[in-house]
PDB file of N, CA and C in Angstrom:
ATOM      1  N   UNK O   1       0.832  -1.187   0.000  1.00 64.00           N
ATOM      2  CA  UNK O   1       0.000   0.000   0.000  1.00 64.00           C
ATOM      3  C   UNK O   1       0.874   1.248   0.000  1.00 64.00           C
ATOM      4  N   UNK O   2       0.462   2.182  -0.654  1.00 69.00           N
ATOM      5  CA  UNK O   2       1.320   3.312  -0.917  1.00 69.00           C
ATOM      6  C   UNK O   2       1.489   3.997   0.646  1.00 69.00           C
ATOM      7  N   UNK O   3       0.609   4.002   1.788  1.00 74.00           N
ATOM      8  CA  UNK O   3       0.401   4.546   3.080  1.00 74.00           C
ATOM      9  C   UNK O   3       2.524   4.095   3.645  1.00 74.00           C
ATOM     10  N   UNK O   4       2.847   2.794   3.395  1.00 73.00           N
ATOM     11  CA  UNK O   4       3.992   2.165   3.746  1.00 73.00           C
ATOM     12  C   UNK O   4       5.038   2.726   2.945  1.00 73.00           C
ATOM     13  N   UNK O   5       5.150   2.968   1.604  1.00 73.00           N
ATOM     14  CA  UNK O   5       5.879   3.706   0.763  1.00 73.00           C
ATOM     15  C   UNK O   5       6.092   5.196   1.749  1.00 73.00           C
ATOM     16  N   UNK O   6       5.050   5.708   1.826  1.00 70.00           N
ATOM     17  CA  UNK O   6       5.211   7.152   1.742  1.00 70.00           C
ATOM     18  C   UNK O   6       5.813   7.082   3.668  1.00 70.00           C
ATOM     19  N   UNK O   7       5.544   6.684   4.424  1.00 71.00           N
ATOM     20  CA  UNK O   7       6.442   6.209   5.679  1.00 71.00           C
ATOM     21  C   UNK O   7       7.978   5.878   5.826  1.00 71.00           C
ATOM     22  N   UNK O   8       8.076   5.203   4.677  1.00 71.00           N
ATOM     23  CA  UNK O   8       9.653   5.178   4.222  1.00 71.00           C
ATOM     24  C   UNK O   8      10.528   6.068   3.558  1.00 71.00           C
ATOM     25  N   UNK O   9       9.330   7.185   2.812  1.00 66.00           N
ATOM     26  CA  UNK O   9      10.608   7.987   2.491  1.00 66.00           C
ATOM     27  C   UNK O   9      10.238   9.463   3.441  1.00 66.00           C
ATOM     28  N   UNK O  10       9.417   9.848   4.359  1.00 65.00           N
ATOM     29  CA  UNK O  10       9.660  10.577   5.362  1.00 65.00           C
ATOM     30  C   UNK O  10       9.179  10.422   6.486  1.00 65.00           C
ATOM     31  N   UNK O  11       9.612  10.534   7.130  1.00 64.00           N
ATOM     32  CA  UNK O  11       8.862  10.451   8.880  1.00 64.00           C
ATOM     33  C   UNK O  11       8.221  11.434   9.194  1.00 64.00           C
ATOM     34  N   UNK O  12       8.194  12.796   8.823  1.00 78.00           N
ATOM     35  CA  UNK O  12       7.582  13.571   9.611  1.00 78.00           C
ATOM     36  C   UNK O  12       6.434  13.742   8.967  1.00 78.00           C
ATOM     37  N   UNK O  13       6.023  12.841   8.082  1.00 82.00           N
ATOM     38  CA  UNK O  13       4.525  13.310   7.154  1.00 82.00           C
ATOM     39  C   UNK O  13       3.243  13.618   8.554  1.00 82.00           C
ATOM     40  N   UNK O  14       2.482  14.809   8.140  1.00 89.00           N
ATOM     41  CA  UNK O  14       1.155  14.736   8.955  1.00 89.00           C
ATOM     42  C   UNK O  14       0.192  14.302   8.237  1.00 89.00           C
ATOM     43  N   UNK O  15      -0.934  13.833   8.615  1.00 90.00           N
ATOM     44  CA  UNK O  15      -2.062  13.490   7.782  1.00 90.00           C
ATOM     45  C   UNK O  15      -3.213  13.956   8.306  1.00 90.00           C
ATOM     46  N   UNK O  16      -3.979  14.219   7.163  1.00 92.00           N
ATOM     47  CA  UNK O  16      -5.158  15.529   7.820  1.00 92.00           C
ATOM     48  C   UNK O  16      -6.393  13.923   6.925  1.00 92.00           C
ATOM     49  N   UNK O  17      -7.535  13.429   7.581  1.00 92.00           N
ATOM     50  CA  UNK O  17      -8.172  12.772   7.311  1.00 92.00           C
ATOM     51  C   UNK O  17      -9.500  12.984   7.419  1.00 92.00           C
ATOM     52  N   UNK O  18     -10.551  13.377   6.577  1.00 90.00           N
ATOM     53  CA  UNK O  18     -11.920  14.381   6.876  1.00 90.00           C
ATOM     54  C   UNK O  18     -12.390  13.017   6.174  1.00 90.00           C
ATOM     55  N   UNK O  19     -13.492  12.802   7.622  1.00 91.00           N
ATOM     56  CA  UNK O  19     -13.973  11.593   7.046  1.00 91.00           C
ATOM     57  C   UNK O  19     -15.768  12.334   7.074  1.00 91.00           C
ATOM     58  N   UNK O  20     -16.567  11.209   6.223  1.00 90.00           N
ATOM     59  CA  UNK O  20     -17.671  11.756   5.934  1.00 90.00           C
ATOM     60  C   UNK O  20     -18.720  10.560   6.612  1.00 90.00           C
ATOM     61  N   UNK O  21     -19.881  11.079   7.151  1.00 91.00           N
ATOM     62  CA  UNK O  21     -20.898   9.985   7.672  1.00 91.00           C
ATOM     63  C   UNK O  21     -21.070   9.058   6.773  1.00 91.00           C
ATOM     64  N   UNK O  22     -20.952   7.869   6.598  1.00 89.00           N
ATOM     65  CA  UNK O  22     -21.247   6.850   5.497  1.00 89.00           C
ATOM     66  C   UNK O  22     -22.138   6.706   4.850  1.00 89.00           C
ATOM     67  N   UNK O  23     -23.193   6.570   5.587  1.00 90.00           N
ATOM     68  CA  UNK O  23     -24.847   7.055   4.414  1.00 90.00           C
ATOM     69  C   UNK O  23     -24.892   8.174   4.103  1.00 90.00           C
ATOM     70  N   UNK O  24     -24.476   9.856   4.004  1.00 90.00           N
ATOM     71  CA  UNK O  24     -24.371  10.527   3.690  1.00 90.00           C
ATOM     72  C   UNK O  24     -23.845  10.033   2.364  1.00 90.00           C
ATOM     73  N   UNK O  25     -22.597   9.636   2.382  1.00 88.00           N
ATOM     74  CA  UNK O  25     -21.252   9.266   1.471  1.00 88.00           C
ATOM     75  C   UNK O  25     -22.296   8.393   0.353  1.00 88.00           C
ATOM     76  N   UNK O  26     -22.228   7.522   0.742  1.00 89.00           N
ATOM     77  CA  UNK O  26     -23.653   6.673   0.106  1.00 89.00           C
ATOM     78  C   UNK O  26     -24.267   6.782  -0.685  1.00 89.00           C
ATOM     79  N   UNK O  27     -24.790   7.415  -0.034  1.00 91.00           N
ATOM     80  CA  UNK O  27     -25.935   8.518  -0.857  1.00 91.00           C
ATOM     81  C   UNK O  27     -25.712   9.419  -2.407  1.00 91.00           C
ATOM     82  N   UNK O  28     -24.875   9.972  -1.530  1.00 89.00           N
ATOM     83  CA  UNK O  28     -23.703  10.913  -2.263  1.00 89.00           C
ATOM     84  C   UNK O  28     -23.648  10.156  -4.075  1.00 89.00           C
ATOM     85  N   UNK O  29     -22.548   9.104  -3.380  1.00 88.00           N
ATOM     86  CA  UNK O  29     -22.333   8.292  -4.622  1.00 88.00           C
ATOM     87  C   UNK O  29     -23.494   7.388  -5.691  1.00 88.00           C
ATOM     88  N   UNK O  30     -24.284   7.248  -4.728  1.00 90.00           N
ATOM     89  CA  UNK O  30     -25.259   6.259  -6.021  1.00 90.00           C
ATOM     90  C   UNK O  30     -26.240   7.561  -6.083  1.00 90.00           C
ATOM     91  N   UNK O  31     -26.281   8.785  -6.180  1.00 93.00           N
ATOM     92  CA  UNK O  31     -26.864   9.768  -6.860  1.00 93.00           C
ATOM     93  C   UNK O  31     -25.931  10.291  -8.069  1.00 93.00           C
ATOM     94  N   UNK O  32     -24.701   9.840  -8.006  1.00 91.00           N
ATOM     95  CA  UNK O  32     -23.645  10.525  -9.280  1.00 91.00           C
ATOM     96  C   UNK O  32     -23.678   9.066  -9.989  1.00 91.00           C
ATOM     97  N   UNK O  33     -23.657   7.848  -9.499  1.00 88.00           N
ATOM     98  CA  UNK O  33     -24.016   6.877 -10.207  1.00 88.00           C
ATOM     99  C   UNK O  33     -24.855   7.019 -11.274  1.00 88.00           C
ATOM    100  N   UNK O  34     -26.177   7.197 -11.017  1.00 92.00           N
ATOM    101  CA  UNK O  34     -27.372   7.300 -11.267  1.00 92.00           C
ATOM    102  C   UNK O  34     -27.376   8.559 -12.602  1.00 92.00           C
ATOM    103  N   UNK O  35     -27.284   9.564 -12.144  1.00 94.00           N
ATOM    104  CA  UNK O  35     -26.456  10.742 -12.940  1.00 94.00           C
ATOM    105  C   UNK O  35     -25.355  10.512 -14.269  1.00 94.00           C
ATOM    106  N   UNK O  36     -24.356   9.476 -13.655  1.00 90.00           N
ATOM    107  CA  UNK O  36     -23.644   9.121 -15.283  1.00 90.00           C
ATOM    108  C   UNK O  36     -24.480   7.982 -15.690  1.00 90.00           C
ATOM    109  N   UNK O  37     -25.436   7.688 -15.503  1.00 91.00           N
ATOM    110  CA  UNK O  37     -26.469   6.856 -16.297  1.00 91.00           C
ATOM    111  C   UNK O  37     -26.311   5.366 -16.218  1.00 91.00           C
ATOM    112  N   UNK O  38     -25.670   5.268 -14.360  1.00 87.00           N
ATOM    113  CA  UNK O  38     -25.907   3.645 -13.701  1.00 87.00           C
ATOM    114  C   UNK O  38     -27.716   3.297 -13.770  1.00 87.00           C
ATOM    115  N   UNK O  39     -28.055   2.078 -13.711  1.00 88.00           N
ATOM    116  CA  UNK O  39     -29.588   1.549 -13.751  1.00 88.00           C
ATOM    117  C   UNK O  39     -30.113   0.897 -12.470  1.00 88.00           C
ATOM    118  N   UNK O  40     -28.893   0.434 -11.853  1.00 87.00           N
ATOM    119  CA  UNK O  40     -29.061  -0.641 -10.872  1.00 87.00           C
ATOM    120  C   UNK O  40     -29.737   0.092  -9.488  1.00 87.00           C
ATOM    121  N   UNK O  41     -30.682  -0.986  -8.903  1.00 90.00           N
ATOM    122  CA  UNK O  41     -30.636  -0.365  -7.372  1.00 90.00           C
ATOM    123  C   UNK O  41     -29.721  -0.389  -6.777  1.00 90.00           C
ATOM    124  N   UNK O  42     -29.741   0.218  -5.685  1.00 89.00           N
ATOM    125  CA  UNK O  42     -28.638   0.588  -4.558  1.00 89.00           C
ATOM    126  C   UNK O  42     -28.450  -0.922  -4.165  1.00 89.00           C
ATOM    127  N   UNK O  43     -29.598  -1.771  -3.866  1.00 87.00           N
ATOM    128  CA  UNK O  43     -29.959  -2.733  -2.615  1.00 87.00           C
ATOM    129  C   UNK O  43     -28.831  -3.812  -3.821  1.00 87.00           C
ATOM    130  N   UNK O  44     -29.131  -3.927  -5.328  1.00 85.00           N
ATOM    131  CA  UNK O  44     -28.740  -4.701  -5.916  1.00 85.00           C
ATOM    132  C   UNK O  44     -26.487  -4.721  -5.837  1.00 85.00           C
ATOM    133  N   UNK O  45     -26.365  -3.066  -5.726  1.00 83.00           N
ATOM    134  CA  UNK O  45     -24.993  -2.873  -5.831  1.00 83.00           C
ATOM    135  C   UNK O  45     -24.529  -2.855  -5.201  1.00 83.00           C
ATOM    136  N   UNK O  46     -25.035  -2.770  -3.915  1.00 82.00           N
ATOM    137  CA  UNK O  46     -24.290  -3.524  -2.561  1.00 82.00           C
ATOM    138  C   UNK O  46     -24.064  -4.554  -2.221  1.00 82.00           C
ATOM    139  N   UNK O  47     -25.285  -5.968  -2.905  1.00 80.00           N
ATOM    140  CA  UNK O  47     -24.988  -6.996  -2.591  1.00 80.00           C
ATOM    141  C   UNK O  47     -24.555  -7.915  -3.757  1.00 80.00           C
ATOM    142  N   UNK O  48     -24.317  -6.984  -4.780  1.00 74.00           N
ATOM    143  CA  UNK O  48     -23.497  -7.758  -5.928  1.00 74.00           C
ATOM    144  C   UNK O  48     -23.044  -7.226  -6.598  1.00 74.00           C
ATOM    145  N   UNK O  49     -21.178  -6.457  -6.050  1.00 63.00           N
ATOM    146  CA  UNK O  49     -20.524  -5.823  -5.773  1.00 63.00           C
ATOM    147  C   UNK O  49     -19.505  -6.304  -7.314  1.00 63.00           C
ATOM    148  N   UNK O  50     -19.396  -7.461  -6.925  1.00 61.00           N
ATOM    149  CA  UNK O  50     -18.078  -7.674  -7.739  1.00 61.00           C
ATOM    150  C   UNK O  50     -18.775  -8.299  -9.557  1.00 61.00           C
ATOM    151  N   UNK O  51     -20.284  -8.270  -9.756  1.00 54.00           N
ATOM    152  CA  UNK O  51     -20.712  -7.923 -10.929  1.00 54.00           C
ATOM    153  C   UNK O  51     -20.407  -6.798 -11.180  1.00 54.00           C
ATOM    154  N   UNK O  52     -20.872  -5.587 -10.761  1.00 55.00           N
ATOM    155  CA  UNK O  52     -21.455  -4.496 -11.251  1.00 55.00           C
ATOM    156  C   UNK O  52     -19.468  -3.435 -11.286  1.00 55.00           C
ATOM    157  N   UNK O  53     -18.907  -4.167 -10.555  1.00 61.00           N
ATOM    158  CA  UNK O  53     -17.532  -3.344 -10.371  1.00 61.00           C
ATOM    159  C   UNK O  53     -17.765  -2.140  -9.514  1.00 61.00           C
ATOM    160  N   UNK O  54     -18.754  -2.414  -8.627  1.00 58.00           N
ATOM    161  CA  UNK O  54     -19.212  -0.864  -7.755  1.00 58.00           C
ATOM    162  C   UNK O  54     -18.019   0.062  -7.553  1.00 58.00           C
ATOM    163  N   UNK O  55     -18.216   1.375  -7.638  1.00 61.00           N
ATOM    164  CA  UNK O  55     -17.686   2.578  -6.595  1.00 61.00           C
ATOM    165  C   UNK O  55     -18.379   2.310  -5.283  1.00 61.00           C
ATOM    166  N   UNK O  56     -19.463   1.793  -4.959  1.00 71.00           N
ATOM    167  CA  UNK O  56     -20.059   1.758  -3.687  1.00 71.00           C
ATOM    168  C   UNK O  56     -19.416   0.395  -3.418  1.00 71.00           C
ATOM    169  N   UNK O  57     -18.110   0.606  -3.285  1.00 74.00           N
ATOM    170  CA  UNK O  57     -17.425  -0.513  -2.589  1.00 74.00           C
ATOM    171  C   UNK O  57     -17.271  -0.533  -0.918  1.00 74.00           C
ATOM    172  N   UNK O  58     -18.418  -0.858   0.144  1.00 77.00           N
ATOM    173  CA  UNK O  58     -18.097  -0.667   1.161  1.00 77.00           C
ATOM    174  C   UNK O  58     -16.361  -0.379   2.131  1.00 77.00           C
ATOM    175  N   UNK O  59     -16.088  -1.777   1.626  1.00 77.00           N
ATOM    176  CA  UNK O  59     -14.594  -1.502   2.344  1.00 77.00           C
ATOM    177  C   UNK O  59     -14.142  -0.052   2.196  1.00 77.00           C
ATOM    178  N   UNK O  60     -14.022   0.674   1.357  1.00 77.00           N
ATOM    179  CA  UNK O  60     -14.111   2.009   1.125  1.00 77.00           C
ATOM    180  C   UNK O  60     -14.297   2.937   2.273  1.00 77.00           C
ATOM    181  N   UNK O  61     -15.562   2.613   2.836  1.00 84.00           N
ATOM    182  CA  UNK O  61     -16.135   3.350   4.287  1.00 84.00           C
ATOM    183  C   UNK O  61     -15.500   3.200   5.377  1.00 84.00           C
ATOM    184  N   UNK O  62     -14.649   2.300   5.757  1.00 88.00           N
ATOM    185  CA  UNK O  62     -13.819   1.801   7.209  1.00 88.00           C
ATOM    186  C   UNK O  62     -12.954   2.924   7.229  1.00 88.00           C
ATOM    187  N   UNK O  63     -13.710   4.274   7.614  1.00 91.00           N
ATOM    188  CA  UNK O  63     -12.788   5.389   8.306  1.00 91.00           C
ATOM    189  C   UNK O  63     -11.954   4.876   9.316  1.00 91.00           C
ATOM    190  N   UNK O  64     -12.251   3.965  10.581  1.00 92.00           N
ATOM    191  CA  UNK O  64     -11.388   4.104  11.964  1.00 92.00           C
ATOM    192  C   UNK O  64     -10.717   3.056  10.984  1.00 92.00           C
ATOM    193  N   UNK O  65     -10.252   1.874  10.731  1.00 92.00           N
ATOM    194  CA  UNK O  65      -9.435   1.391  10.364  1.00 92.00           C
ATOM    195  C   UNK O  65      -8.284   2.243   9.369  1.00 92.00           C
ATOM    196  N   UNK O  66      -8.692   2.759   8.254  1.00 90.00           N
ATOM    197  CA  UNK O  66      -7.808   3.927   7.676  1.00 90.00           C
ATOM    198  C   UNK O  66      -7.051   4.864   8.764  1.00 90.00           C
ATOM    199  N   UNK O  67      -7.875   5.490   9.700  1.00 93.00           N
ATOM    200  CA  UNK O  67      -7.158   6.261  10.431  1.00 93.00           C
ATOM    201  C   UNK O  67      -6.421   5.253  11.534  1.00 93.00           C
ATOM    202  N   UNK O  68      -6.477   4.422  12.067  1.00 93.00           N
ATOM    203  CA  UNK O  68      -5.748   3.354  12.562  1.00 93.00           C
ATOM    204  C   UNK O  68      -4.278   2.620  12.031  1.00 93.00           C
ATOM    205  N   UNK O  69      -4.478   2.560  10.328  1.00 90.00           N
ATOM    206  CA  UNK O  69      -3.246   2.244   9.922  1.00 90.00           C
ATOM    207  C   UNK O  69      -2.511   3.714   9.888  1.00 90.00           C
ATOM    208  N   UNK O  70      -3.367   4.863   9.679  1.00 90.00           N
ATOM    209  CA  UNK O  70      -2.275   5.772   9.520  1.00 90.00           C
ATOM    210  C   UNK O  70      -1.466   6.142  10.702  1.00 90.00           C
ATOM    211  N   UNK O  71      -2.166   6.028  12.145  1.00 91.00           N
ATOM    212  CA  UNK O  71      -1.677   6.200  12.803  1.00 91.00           C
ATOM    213  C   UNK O  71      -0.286   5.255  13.422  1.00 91.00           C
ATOM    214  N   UNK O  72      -0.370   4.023  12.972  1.00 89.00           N
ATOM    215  CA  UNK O  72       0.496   2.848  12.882  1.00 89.00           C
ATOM    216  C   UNK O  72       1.878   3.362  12.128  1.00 89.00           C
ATOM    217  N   UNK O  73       1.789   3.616  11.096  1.00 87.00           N
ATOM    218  CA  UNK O  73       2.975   4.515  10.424  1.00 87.00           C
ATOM    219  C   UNK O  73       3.746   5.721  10.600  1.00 87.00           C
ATOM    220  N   UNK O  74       2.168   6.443  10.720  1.00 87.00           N
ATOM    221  CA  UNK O  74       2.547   8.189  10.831  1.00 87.00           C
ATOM    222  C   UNK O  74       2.869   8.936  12.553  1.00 87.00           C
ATOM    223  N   UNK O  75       2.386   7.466  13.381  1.00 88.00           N
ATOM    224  CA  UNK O  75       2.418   8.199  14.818  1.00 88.00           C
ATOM    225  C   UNK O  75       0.654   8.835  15.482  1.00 88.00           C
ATOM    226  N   UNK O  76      -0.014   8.854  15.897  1.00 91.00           N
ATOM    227  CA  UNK O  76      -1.220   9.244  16.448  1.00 91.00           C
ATOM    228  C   UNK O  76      -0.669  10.596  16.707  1.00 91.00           C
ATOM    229  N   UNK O  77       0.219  11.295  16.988  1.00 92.00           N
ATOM    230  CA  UNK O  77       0.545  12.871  16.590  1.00 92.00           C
ATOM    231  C   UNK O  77       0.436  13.397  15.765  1.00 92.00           C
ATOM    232  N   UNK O  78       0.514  12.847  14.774  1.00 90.00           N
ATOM    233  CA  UNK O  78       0.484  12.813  13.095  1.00 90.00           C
ATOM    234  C   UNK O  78      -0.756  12.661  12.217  1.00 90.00           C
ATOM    235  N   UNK O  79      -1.344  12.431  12.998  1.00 93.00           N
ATOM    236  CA  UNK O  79      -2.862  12.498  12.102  1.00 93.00           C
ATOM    237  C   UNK O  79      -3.933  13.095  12.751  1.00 93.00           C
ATOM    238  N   UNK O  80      -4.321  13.550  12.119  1.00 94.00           N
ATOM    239  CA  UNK O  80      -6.170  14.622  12.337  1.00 94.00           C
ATOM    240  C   UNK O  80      -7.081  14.214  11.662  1.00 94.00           C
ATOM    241  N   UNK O  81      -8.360  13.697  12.028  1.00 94.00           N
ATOM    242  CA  UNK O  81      -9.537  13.454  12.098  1.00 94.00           C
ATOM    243  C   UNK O  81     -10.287  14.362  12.095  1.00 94.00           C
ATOM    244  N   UNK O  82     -10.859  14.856  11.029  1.00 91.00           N
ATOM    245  CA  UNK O  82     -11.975  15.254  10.926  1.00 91.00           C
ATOM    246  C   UNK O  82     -13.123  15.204  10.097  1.00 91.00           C
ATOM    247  N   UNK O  83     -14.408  15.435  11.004  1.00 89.00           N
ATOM    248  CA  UNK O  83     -15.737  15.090  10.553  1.00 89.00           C
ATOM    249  C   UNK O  83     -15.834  16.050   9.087  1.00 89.00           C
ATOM    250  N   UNK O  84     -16.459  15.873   8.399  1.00 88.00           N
ATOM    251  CA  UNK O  84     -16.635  16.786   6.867  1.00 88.00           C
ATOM    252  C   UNK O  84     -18.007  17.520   7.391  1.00 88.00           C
ATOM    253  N   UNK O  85     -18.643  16.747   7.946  1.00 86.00           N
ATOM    254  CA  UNK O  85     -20.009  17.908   8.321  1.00 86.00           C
ATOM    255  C   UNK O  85     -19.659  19.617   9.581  1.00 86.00           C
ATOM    256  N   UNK O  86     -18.427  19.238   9.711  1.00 83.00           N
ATOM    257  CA  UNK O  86     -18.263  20.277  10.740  1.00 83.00           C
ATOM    258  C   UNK O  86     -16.978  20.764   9.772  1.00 83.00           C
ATOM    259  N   UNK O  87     -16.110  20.026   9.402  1.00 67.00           N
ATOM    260  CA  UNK O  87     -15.082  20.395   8.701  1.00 67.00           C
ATOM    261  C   UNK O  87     -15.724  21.645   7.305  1.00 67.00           C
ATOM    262  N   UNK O  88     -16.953  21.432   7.041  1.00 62.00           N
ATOM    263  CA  UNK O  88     -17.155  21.901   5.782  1.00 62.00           C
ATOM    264  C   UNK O  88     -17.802  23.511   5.621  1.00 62.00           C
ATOM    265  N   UNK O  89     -18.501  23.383   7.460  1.00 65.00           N
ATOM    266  CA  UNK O  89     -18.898  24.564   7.719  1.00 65.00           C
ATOM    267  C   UNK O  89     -18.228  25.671   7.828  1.00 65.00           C
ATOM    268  N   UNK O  90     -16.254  25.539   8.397  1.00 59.00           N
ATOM    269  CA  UNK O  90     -15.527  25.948   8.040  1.00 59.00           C
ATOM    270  C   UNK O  90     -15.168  26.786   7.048  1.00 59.00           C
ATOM    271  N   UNK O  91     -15.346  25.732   6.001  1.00 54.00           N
ATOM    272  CA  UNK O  91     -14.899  26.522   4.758  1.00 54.00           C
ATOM    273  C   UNK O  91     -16.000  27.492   3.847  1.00 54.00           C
TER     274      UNK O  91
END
């Protein structure tokens, strides 16, 4: 995984990680699906994943694990968590 690459060639990397509520995310995506002119239900592309070649690839969603390996590499000093619904109001 490139996360191990990029650990090896610096140590002091920070990582800023804005994660998004998952059914939000979800959502999100099988409406742009739908939009480039996907047909399928949702219910169908979730549970038959490796027909359709989904973007709604769950594994995808495992924010704490992502931020878990990064912290494994990068140090738990080194990484920031943040929500996109609060992160976004921000901007």
């Amino acid at each position: 995984m490139i996360t191990r690459k990029v650990s090896r060639l610096n140590c002091k990397v920070k990582v800023l990680l804005i994660v998004r509520d998952q059914v939000e995310l979800l959502d999100t995506l099988y409406r742009k699906y739908i939009k480039e002119g996907g047909t399928s239900p949702l219910e169908e592309l979730l549970h038959n994943q490796s027909a359709h070649k989904s973007k709604l690839d769950l594994s995808n969603f495992r924010f704490a694990s992502l931020a878990r390996e990064y912290e494994t590499y990068f140090c738990p000093e080194n990484v920031l968590v943040l929500d996109y619904a609060k992160f976004s109001i921000l901007v």
